[in-house]
mmCIF file of C-alpha atoms in Angstrom:
data_model
loop_
_atom_site.group_PDB
_atom_site.id
_atom_site.type_symbol
_atom_site.label_atom_id
_atom_site.label_comp_id
_atom_site.label_asym_id
_atom_site.label_seq_id
_atom_site.Cartn_x
_atom_site.Cartn_y
_atom_site.Cartn_z
ATOM 1 C CA MET V 1 0.024 -0.054 -0.014
ATOM 2 C CA ARG V 2 2.841 2.468 0.867
ATOM 3 C CA THR V 3 4.456 1.571 -2.637
ATOM 4 C CA VAL V 4 1.160 2.399 -4.335
ATOM 5 C CA THR V 5 0.599 5.631 -2.364
ATOM 6 C CA ALA V 6 4.064 6.844 -3.037
ATOM 7 C CA THR V 7 3.974 6.108 -6.697
ATOM 8 C CA ALA V 8 0.615 7.849 -6.921
ATOM 9 C CA ALA V 9 2.039 10.741 -5.108
ATOM 10 C CA ALA V 10 4.971 10.894 -7.563
ATOM 11 C CA VAL V 11 2.793 10.698 -10.590
ATOM 12 C CA THR V 12 0.521 13.331 -9.208
ATOM 13 C CA ALA V 13 3.579 15.620 -8.468
ATOM 14 C CA ALA V 14 4.910 14.851 -12.078
ATOM 15 C CA LEU V 15 1.577 15.838 -13.744
ATOM 16 C CA ALA V 16 1.301 19.061 -11.550
ATOM 17 C CA ALA V 17 4.943 19.922 -12.367
ATOM 18 C CA GLY V 18 4.070 19.363 -16.133
ATOM 19 C CA ALA V 19 1.014 21.537 -16.100
ATOM 20 C CA VAL V 20 2.872 24.268 -14.380
ATOM 21 C CA SER V 21 5.639 23.907 -16.979
ATOM 22 C CA VAL V 22 2.993 24.031 -19.871
ATOM 23 C CA ALA V 23 1.440 27.030 -18.286
ATOM 24 C CA ALA V 24 4.576 28.857 -17.760
ATOM 25 C CA GLY V 25 5.707 28.117 -21.486
ATOM 26 C CA ARG V 26 2.266 29.432 -22.798
ATOM 27 C CA LEU V 27 2.599 32.651 -20.539
ATOM 28 C CA ALA V 28 6.226 33.321 -21.912
ATOM 29 C CA SER V 29 4.990 32.963 -25.373
ATOM 30 C CA ASP V 30 2.524 35.622 -25.005
ATOM 31 C CA ALA V 31 5.526 38.125 -25.086
ATOM 32 C CA ALA V 32 5.413 37.721 -28.993
ATOM 33 C CA LEU V 33 1.948 36.204 -29.668
ATOM 34 C CA LYS V 34 -0.014 38.895 -27.850
ATOM 35 C CA ALA V 35 2.316 41.867 -28.432
ATOM 36 C CA PRO V 36 -0.238 44.799 -28.473
ATOM 37 C CA PRO V 37 -0.045 47.109 -31.252
ATOM 38 C CA GLY V 38 1.337 50.696 -30.377
ATOM 39 C CA ARG V 39 2.774 49.426 -26.942
ATOM 40 C CA PRO V 40 6.372 48.942 -26.439
ATOM 41 C CA LEU V 41 7.980 45.538 -26.720
ATOM 42 C CA PRO V 42 9.390 44.149 -23.399
ATOM 43 C CA THR V 43 13.022 44.719 -24.664
ATOM 44 C CA GLU V 44 12.153 48.485 -24.674
ATOM 45 C CA PRO V 45 13.148 49.927 -21.285
ATOM 46 C CA ARG V 46 10.917 52.486 -19.428
ATOM 47 C CA LEU V 47 12.821 55.668 -18.935
ATOM 48 C CA THR V 48 12.051 58.669 -16.438
ATOM 49 C CA VAL V 49 11.926 62.333 -17.218
ATOM 50 C CA HIS V 50 14.131 64.049 -14.958
ATOM 51 C CA GLY V 51 13.177 67.461 -16.261
ATOM 52 C CA THR V 52 12.692 69.725 -19.405
ATOM 53 C CA ALA V 53 13.954 73.077 -20.615
ATOM 54 C CA PRO V 54 13.570 74.923 -23.924
ATOM 55 C CA GLY V 55 14.975 72.609 -26.619
ATOM 56 C CA ARG V 56 16.151 69.861 -24.268
ATOM 57 C CA ILE V 57 15.043 67.011 -22.065
ATOM 58 C CA THR V 58 16.706 65.024 -19.297
ATOM 59 C CA LEU V 59 16.118 61.325 -19.150
ATOM 60 C CA THR V 60 17.295 58.338 -17.179
ATOM 61 C CA ARG V 61 20.872 57.175 -18.241
ATOM 62 C CA ASP V 62 20.475 53.961 -20.179
ATOM 63 C CA LEU V 63 21.851 52.296 -23.187
ATOM 64 C CA ALA V 64 18.413 53.225 -24.938
ATOM 65 C CA SER V 65 18.586 56.786 -23.888
ATOM 66 C CA LEU V 66 21.993 57.090 -25.234
ATOM 67 C CA ARG V 67 21.146 55.847 -28.755
ATOM 68 C CA PRO V 68 22.300 58.016 -31.621
ATOM 69 C CA GLY V 69 19.586 59.478 -33.879
ATOM 70 C CA THR V 70 16.085 60.891 -33.610
ATOM 71 C CA TYR V 71 13.109 59.025 -31.914
ATOM 72 C CA GLY V 72 9.582 59.421 -30.707
ATOM 73 C CA LEU V 73 9.248 59.601 -27.089
ATOM 74 C CA ALA V 74 5.997 58.063 -25.898
ATOM 75 C CA GLY V 75 4.245 58.288 -22.520
ATOM 76 C CA ASN V 76 0.777 57.629 -21.242
ATOM 77 C CA GLY V 77 -1.145 60.296 -23.125
ATOM 78 C CA SER V 78 1.944 62.158 -24.487
ATOM 79 C CA HIS V 79 4.187 61.985 -27.486
ATOM 80 C CA ALA V 80 7.319 64.085 -28.355
ATOM 81 C CA VAL V 81 10.281 63.893 -30.682
ATOM 82 C CA VAL V 82 13.779 63.738 -29.266
ATOM 83 C CA GLY V 83 17.060 64.346 -31.282
ATOM 84 C CA PRO V 84 20.722 63.544 -30.535
ATOM 85 C CA VAL V 85 22.361 63.648 -27.070
ATOM 86 C CA LEU V 86 23.619 66.916 -26.174
ATOM 87 C CA THR V 87 27.124 65.907 -24.843
ATOM 88 C CA ASP V 88 27.946 69.232 -23.667
ATOM 89 C CA ALA V 89 24.799 69.862 -21.586
ATOM 90 C CA PRO V 90 25.193 69.699 -17.808
ATOM 91 C CA HIS V 91 23.738 66.446 -16.488
ATOM 92 C CA SER V 92 24.079 63.971 -13.326
ATOM 93 C CA ALA V 93 25.716 60.691 -13.327
ATOM 94 C CA ASP V 94 22.500 58.905 -13.714
ATOM 95 C CA SER V 95 20.878 61.077 -16.457
ATOM 96 C CA VAL V 96 21.346 62.173 -20.084
ATOM 97 C CA VAL V 97 20.202 65.187 -22.042
ATOM 98 C CA ARG V 98 18.835 64.998 -25.440
ATOM 99 C CA ARG V 99 17.619 67.666 -27.998
ATOM 100 C CA LEU V 100 13.753 68.034 -27.508
ATOM 101 C CA GLU V 101 12.542 68.762 -31.112
ATOM 102 C CA ARG V 102 8.938 69.085 -30.420
ATOM 103 C CA VAL V 103 6.082 67.912 -28.289
ATOM 104 C CA THR V 104 3.293 66.272 -30.545
ATOM 105 C CA HIS V 105 0.639 66.231 -27.909
ATOM 106 C CA GLY V 106 0.239 66.161 -24.123
ATOM 107 C CA SER V 107 2.804 67.505 -21.672
ATOM 108 C CA LEU V 108 6.247 66.053 -20.209
ATOM 109 C CA SER V 109 6.959 66.596 -16.563
ATOM 110 C CA ALA V 110 9.662 65.313 -14.251
ATOM 111 C CA GLY V 111 8.616 61.841 -12.941
ATOM 112 C CA ASP V 112 6.854 60.897 -16.013
ATOM 113 C CA ALA V 113 7.418 57.251 -17.301
ATOM 114 C CA VAL V 114 8.270 57.139 -21.015
ATOM 115 C CA TRP V 115 9.850 55.009 -23.600
ATOM 116 C CA LEU V 116 11.686 55.657 -27.112
ATOM 117 C CA THR V 117 9.702 54.635 -30.195
ATOM 118 C CA PRO V 118 10.581 54.618 -33.840
ATOM 119 C CA ASN V 119 7.581 56.779 -34.576
ATOM 120 C CA LEU V 120 8.329 60.294 -35.197
ATOM 121 C CA TYR V 121 4.679 61.023 -36.282
ATOM 122 C CA VAL V 122 1.198 60.457 -34.844
ATOM 123 C CA GLY V 123 -2.105 60.878 -36.570
ATOM 124 C CA ASN V 124 -2.469 60.431 -40.237
ATOM 125 C CA PRO V 125 -0.758 61.489 -43.415
ATOM 126 C CA GLY V 126 -2.896 64.555 -43.536
ATOM 127 C CA SER V 127 -2.450 65.783 -39.842
ATOM 128 C CA ALA V 128 1.018 64.571 -39.388
ATOM 129 C CA LEU V 129 2.582 65.327 -42.826
ATOM 130 C CA GLY V 130 0.045 67.654 -44.587
ATOM 131 C CA LEU V 131 -0.354 65.155 -47.323
ATOM 132 C CA ASP V 132 -3.774 64.539 -49.352
ATOM 133 C CA HIS V 133 -4.744 61.097 -48.464
ATOM 134 C CA ALA V 134 -7.820 58.924 -48.348
ATOM 135 C CA ASP V 135 -8.864 56.418 -45.710
ATOM 136 C CA VAL V 136 -9.626 53.199 -47.446
ATOM 137 C CA ASP V 137 -11.014 49.732 -46.634
ATOM 138 C CA VAL V 138 -9.135 46.883 -48.078
ATOM 139 C CA PRO V 139 -11.173 43.649 -48.217
ATOM 140 C CA GLY V 140 -9.395 41.001 -46.389
ATOM 141 C CA GLU V 141 -10.310 37.232 -45.874
ATOM 142 C CA LEU V 142 -11.240 38.113 -42.362
ATOM 143 C CA GLY V 143 -12.989 41.417 -43.123
ATOM 144 C CA ALA V 144 -12.086 45.023 -43.978
ATOM 145 C CA LEU V 145 -8.537 46.295 -43.306
ATOM 146 C CA PRO V 146 -8.333 49.988 -42.822
ATOM 147 C CA ALA V 147 -5.485 51.788 -44.865
ATOM 148 C CA TRP V 148 -4.131 55.237 -45.645
ATOM 149 C CA PHE V 149 -3.770 55.779 -49.441
ATOM 150 C CA VAL V 150 -1.470 58.662 -50.465
ATOM 151 C CA PRO V 151 -1.710 59.280 -54.109
ATOM 152 C CA GLY V 152 1.186 59.426 -56.454
ATOM 153 C CA ALA V 153 1.701 59.679 -60.156
ATOM 154 C CA ARG V 154 3.755 56.280 -60.643
ATOM 155 C CA ARG V 155 2.039 52.971 -61.459
ATOM 156 C CA THR V 156 4.402 51.306 -58.993
ATOM 157 C CA TRP V 157 2.721 51.391 -55.484
ATOM 158 C CA VAL V 158 4.564 51.122 -52.253
ATOM 159 C CA ILE V 159 2.558 48.699 -49.712
ATOM 160 C CA ALA V 160 3.840 49.681 -46.276
ATOM 161 C CA VAL V 161 3.439 47.176 -43.413
ATOM 162 C CA HIS V 162 4.448 47.812 -39.850
ATOM 163 C CA GLY V 163 5.710 45.112 -37.239
ATOM 164 C CA LEU V 164 5.621 44.057 -33.734
ATOM 165 C CA GLY V 165 4.396 46.568 -31.199
ATOM 166 C CA ALA V 166 3.723 49.147 -33.839
ATOM 167 C CA THR V 167 0.929 50.574 -35.963
ATOM 168 C CA ARG V 168 0.621 51.922 -39.447
ATOM 169 C CA GLU V 169 1.750 55.330 -38.045
ATOM 170 C CA HIS V 170 5.226 53.773 -38.368
ATOM 171 C CA ALA V 171 5.058 54.185 -42.213
ATOM 172 C CA LEU V 172 4.651 58.026 -41.779
ATOM 173 C CA ASN V 173 8.577 58.188 -41.163
ATOM 174 C CA LEU V 174 8.961 57.342 -44.824
ATOM 175 C CA THR V 175 5.709 58.578 -46.450
ATOM 176 C CA GLY V 176 6.950 62.017 -47.190
ATOM 177 C CA PHE V 177 10.146 60.634 -48.678
ATOM 178 C CA LEU V 178 8.173 58.265 -50.843
ATOM 179 C CA HIS V 179 5.568 60.901 -51.876
ATOM 180 C CA SER V 180 8.261 63.334 -53.121
ATOM 181 C CA ARG V 181 9.368 60.550 -55.439
ATOM 182 C CA ARG V 182 5.825 60.284 -56.691
ATOM 183 C CA PHE V 183 5.039 56.780 -55.456
ATOM 184 C CA PRO V 184 1.524 56.081 -54.307
ATOM 185 C CA VAL V 185 1.800 54.710 -50.721
ATOM 186 C CA LEU V 186 -0.773 52.235 -49.195
ATOM 187 C CA ALA V 187 -0.072 51.991 -45.446
ATOM 188 C CA LEU V 188 -1.993 48.908 -44.161
ATOM 189 C CA ALA V 189 -3.525 48.014 -40.955
ATOM 190 C CA TYR V 190 -3.817 44.165 -40.734
ATOM 191 C CA ARG V 191 -5.462 41.698 -38.451
ATOM 192 C CA GLY V 192 -5.076 42.393 -34.872
ATOM 193 C CA ASP V 193 -4.711 46.124 -35.306
ATOM 194 C CA LEU V 194 -7.173 48.830 -34.073
ATOM 195 C CA GLY V 195 -10.158 48.860 -36.473
ATOM 196 C CA ALA V 196 -9.247 45.662 -38.224
ATOM 197 C CA PRO V 197 -10.380 42.101 -37.473
ATOM 198 C CA ARG V 198 -9.049 39.827 -34.982
ATOM 199 C CA SER V 199 -7.193 36.584 -35.971
ATOM 200 C CA PRO V 200 -9.469 33.774 -35.316
ATOM 201 C CA ASP V 201 -7.362 32.680 -32.349
ATOM 202 C CA GLY V 202 -6.489 36.266 -31.193
ATOM 203 C CA LEU V 203 -2.690 35.623 -31.444
ATOM 204 C CA ASN V 204 -0.126 37.255 -33.624
ATOM 205 C CA HIS V 205 1.387 34.394 -35.954
ATOM 206 C CA LEU V 206 4.538 36.524 -36.745
ATOM 207 C CA GLY V 207 3.609 36.852 -40.473
ATOM 208 C CA GLU V 208 2.731 33.326 -41.048
ATOM 209 C CA THR V 209 -0.874 33.999 -41.629
ATOM 210 C CA GLU V 210 -0.828 37.808 -41.749
ATOM 211 C CA TRP V 211 0.841 37.832 -45.082
ATOM 212 C CA ARG V 212 -2.405 37.214 -46.643
ATOM 213 C CA ASP V 213 -3.613 40.702 -45.574
ATOM 214 C CA VAL V 214 -0.596 42.006 -47.709
ATOM 215 C CA ASP V 215 -1.893 39.837 -50.692
ATOM 216 C CA ALA V 216 -5.132 41.407 -50.096
ATOM 217 C CA ALA V 217 -3.573 44.771 -50.245
ATOM 218 C CA MET V 218 -1.993 43.898 -53.457
ATOM 219 C CA ARG V 219 -5.253 42.884 -55.093
ATOM 220 C CA TYR V 220 -6.815 46.127 -53.966
ATOM 221 C CA ALA V 221 -4.022 48.138 -55.483
ATOM 222 C CA VAL V 222 -4.317 46.408 -58.940
ATOM 223 C CA ARG V 223 -8.152 47.001 -58.819
ATOM 224 C CA TYR V 224 -7.433 50.766 -58.434
ATOM 225 C CA GLY V 225 -4.663 51.017 -61.119
ATOM 226 C CA ALA V 226 -1.275 49.635 -59.777
ATOM 227 C CA GLU V 227 0.835 47.830 -62.107
ATOM 228 C CA ARG V 228 3.732 46.837 -59.906
ATOM 229 C CA PHE V 229 4.408 46.883 -56.175
ATOM 230 C CA VAL V 230 7.374 47.512 -53.839
ATOM 231 C CA LEU V 231 6.645 45.897 -50.458
ATOM 232 C CA LEU V 232 8.147 47.635 -47.497
ATOM 233 C CA GLY V 233 7.991 46.036 -44.105
ATOM 234 C CA TRP V 234 9.405 46.453 -40.876
ATOM 235 C CA SER V 235 9.930 43.579 -38.272
ATOM 236 C CA THR V 236 7.204 40.849 -38.879
ATOM 237 C CA GLY V 237 5.810 43.320 -41.494
ATOM 238 C CA ALA V 238 9.107 42.507 -43.524
ATOM 239 C CA THR V 239 8.339 38.811 -42.760
ATOM 240 C CA MET V 240 4.879 39.336 -44.193
ATOM 241 C CA ALA V 241 6.388 41.010 -47.435
ATOM 242 C CA LEU V 242 8.742 37.962 -47.841
ATOM 243 C CA ARG V 243 5.758 35.474 -47.473
ATOM 244 C CA ALA V 244 3.984 37.448 -50.040
ATOM 245 C CA ALA V 245 6.843 37.645 -52.429
ATOM 246 C CA THR V 246 6.930 33.825 -52.598
ATOM 247 C CA ARG V 247 3.392 32.739 -51.959
ATOM 248 C CA SER V 248 0.935 35.560 -53.540
ATOM 249 C CA GLY V 249 -0.564 34.848 -56.891
ATOM 250 C CA LEU V 250 0.539 38.449 -57.696
ATOM 251 C CA ARG V 251 4.070 37.770 -56.747
ATOM 252 C CA HIS V 252 5.023 38.459 -60.416
ATOM 253 C CA LEU V 253 4.160 41.997 -59.890
ATOM 254 C CA ILE V 254 6.303 42.673 -57.153
ATOM 255 C CA SER V 255 9.359 44.809 -58.478
ATOM 256 C CA GLY V 256 11.205 45.022 -55.167
ATOM 257 C CA LEU V 257 11.204 44.399 -51.279
ATOM 258 C CA VAL V 258 12.397 46.704 -48.694
ATOM 259 C CA LEU V 259 12.965 44.869 -45.453
ATOM 260 C CA ASP V 260 13.847 46.757 -42.168
ATOM 261 C CA SER V 261 14.890 44.416 -39.177
ATOM 262 C CA PRO V 262 13.033 41.441 -40.721
ATOM 263 C CA VAL V 263 12.003 38.694 -38.415
ATOM 264 C CA LEU V 264 13.602 35.724 -40.254
ATOM 265 C CA ASP V 265 14.110 33.427 -37.239
ATOM 266 C CA TRP V 266 10.782 33.520 -35.276
ATOM 267 C CA GLN V 267 12.109 31.319 -32.585
ATOM 268 C CA ALA V 268 14.894 33.515 -31.794
ATOM 269 C CA THR V 269 12.599 36.503 -31.646
ATOM 270 C CA LEU V 270 10.102 34.792 -29.493
ATOM 271 C CA ARG V 271 13.007 33.810 -27.055
ATOM 272 C CA ALA V 272 14.286 37.432 -27.062
ATOM 273 C CA LEU V 273 10.966 38.828 -26.208
ATOM 274 C CA ALA V 274 10.279 36.139 -23.441
ATOM 275 C CA ALA V 275 13.714 36.561 -22.009
ATOM 276 C CA ALA V 276 13.058 40.319 -21.721
ATOM 277 C CA ARG V 277 10.164 39.485 -19.793
ATOM 278 C CA HIS V 278 12.527 37.911 -17.205
ATOM 279 C CA THR V 279 11.416 34.363 -18.235
ATOM 280 C CA PRO V 280 14.146 31.836 -16.848
ATOM 281 C CA GLY V 281 16.377 30.144 -19.373
ATOM 282 C CA PRO V 282 15.260 26.858 -18.831
ATOM 283 C CA LEU V 283 11.566 27.952 -19.682
ATOM 284 C CA LEU V 284 12.462 29.507 -23.186
ATOM 285 C CA PRO V 285 12.321 26.145 -24.928
ATOM 286 C CA LEU V 286 8.864 25.668 -23.623
ATOM 287 C CA ALA V 287 7.738 29.127 -24.671
ATOM 288 C CA VAL V 288 8.785 28.022 -28.239
ATOM 289 C CA ARG V 289 7.066 24.687 -28.095
ATOM 290 C CA ALA V 290 3.819 26.614 -26.695
ATOM 291 C CA ALA V 291 3.940 28.927 -29.577
ATOM 292 C CA GLN V 292 4.173 26.095 -32.134
ATOM 293 C CA GLY V 293 1.207 24.348 -30.400
ATOM 294 C CA ARG V 294 -0.993 27.483 -30.197
ATOM 295 C CA THR V 295 -0.285 28.835 -33.805
ATOM 296 C CA GLY V 296 1.058 25.819 -35.834
ATOM 297 C CA LEU V 297 4.348 27.708 -36.717
ATOM 298 C CA HIS V 298 6.983 25.681 -38.053
ATOM 299 C CA ALA V 299 10.758 25.718 -37.702
ATOM 300 C CA ASP V 300 11.415 26.729 -41.379
ATOM 301 C CA PRO V 301 12.945 30.201 -42.074
ATOM 302 C CA ALA V 302 10.699 33.118 -43.189
ATOM 303 C CA SER V 303 12.013 32.974 -46.671
ATOM 304 C CA ASP V 304 13.543 30.235 -48.829
ATOM 305 C CA PRO V 305 16.504 32.089 -50.764
ATOM 306 C CA SER V 306 15.983 29.923 -53.669
ATOM 307 C CA LEU V 307 12.267 31.197 -54.145
ATOM 308 C CA LEU V 308 13.205 34.788 -53.926
ATOM 309 C CA ALA V 309 12.766 36.495 -57.432
ATOM 310 C CA ALA V 310 12.582 40.211 -56.488
ATOM 311 C CA PRO V 311 15.447 42.626 -55.843
ATOM 312 C CA THR V 312 15.615 43.200 -52.119
ATOM 313 C CA LEU V 313 17.103 45.714 -49.779
ATOM 314 C CA ILE V 314 17.671 44.717 -46.206
ATOM 315 C CA PHE V 315 18.387 47.394 -43.427
ATOM 316 C CA HIS V 316 19.595 45.470 -40.358
ATOM 317 C CA GLY V 317 22.144 45.786 -37.577
ATOM 318 C CA PRO V 318 24.076 43.793 -34.947
ATOM 319 C CA ASP V 319 22.479 45.556 -31.936
ATOM 320 C CA ASP V 320 18.871 44.506 -32.824
ATOM 321 C CA ARG V 321 17.819 42.673 -29.586
ATOM 322 C CA VAL V 322 14.439 41.364 -30.859
ATOM 323 C CA ALA V 323 15.403 39.951 -34.525
ATOM 324 C CA PRO V 324 18.998 38.726 -34.820
ATOM 325 C CA TRP V 325 20.632 40.064 -37.938
ATOM 326 C CA ALA V 326 22.597 36.731 -38.619
ATOM 327 C CA PRO V 327 19.729 35.558 -40.827
ATOM 328 C CA SER V 328 19.820 38.723 -42.783
ATOM 329 C CA ARG V 329 23.387 38.284 -43.586
ATOM 330 C CA THR V 330 22.908 34.588 -44.367
ATOM 331 C CA LEU V 331 20.273 35.641 -46.903
ATOM 332 C CA ALA V 332 22.458 38.340 -48.623
ATOM 333 C CA ALA V 333 25.268 35.971 -48.846
ATOM 334 C CA ARG V 334 22.966 33.309 -50.358
ATOM 335 C CA ARG V 335 21.375 35.526 -52.925
ATOM 336 C CA PRO V 336 24.022 38.232 -53.732
ATOM 337 C CA ASP V 337 22.461 38.450 -57.152
ATOM 338 C CA LEU V 338 19.154 39.949 -55.469
ATOM 339 C CA VAL V 339 19.873 40.963 -52.052
ATOM 340 C CA THR V 340 21.638 44.083 -50.811
ATOM 341 C CA LEU V 341 22.285 44.219 -46.988
ATOM 342 C CA HIS V 342 22.770 47.786 -45.661
ATOM 343 C CA PRO V 343 24.180 47.301 -41.874
ATOM 344 C CA ILE V 344 23.384 49.778 -39.557
ATOM 345 C CA PRO V 345 25.192 49.667 -36.045
ATOM 346 C CA ASP V 346 23.754 50.969 -32.668
ATOM 347 C CA ALA V 347 20.278 50.810 -34.023
ATOM 348 C CA PRO V 348 17.339 48.954 -32.079
ATOM 349 C CA HIS V 349 14.653 46.849 -33.702
ATOM 350 C CA ALA V 350 12.877 48.445 -36.541
ATOM 351 C CA ALA V 351 14.583 51.718 -35.917
ATOM 352 C CA MET V 352 17.206 51.681 -38.633
ATOM 353 C CA TRP V 353 15.928 54.819 -40.304
ATOM 354 C CA ASN V 354 15.863 56.701 -36.956
ATOM 355 C CA THR V 355 19.683 56.159 -36.149
ATOM 356 C CA THR V 356 20.792 57.391 -39.822
ATOM 357 C CA PRO V 357 18.057 58.762 -41.765
ATOM 358 C CA THR V 358 19.991 60.447 -44.524
ATOM 359 C CA PRO V 359 22.229 57.471 -45.282
ATOM 360 C CA TYR V 360 19.190 55.305 -45.080
ATOM 361 C CA GLU V 361 17.062 57.365 -47.403
ATOM 362 C CA GLU V 362 19.923 57.625 -49.871
ATOM 363 C CA SER V 363 20.237 53.803 -50.061
ATOM 364 C CA LEU V 364 16.598 53.553 -50.469
ATOM 365 C CA ARG V 365 16.592 56.139 -53.274
ATOM 366 C CA ARG V 366 19.400 54.385 -55.136
ATOM 367 C CA PHE V 367 17.509 50.998 -54.878
ATOM 368 C CA LEU V 368 14.011 52.455 -55.862
ATOM 369 C CA THR V 369 15.361 54.501 -58.852
ATOM 370 C CA PRO V 370 15.531 51.630 -61.413
ATOM 371 C CA LEU V 371 12.239 50.350 -60.079
ATOM 372 C CA MET V 372 10.215 53.279 -60.765
#
């Protein structure tokens, strides 16, 4: 009887431990599968405003607040734009002073919690950039997908797709540049975004199913006069663009791909986001398995280099903590005939433009010119 009791207790304990492990893996996988649009990823640290003065803002000293470039600074109910670090400004040992370019809305006060974001603009192409645009609905397989359309004279349309933790406002960083070169721009909100349908399971599939919304945008564009496309994507939006370029029935109309911080190894990205939520290392494989079970994601890379047919420009760098850039280097090495990698050091995920906007736009201009 004692043996039976002991065995039963051991089995019960093992089952309980297994259930706890499954639950822990599921919770850890939420960092990527339930990343809310427009909210910071767990890799982005919260900073504290120490004070403001005309043309400058003092923030908590952190690797993030010391980044080169220009960024949005978001808080609860506020948004501003901050420029480079002012190295000659007086500051304490635990703070850093950056140029305060403008306060878009709300106010910034000492003690406010804020975070850096790639989005320099909020609103829409009209309110943020003064550009004529139309609010359109793209028919998708799950329902209507809201999008902004900025008209242009060319027959090659740019379809812009944001990524993890962002919204279609991210595309505003480059909309003015593209409009000045007369490209029509369609900035898409896809499944899971505000105003768009939810995915059936309520989860982000890291581009594996969302690419169909890019396909829907391409079909919409053809209906309204597009003859060719350039797909421009950030993060998982870049993954969606790659999926569309190899799976869409309209892939023959894609003249180019522009990929910023592409998620080419979803398992590495999921582990990075889960680790940033302080998930213990031994549980990270459980998070990956939980994600596979919940979404049906496979271990295959986002793009088979042998299937790639369109010229591709990749902006990526070694300091991306969300999407490792090694797969981008591998893709460029395996398809040097089609893929150009523009490395950008010191840039966080999906913020390659923010770090060096002028060189970024010059590389983009050179890439787009023969595709016009």
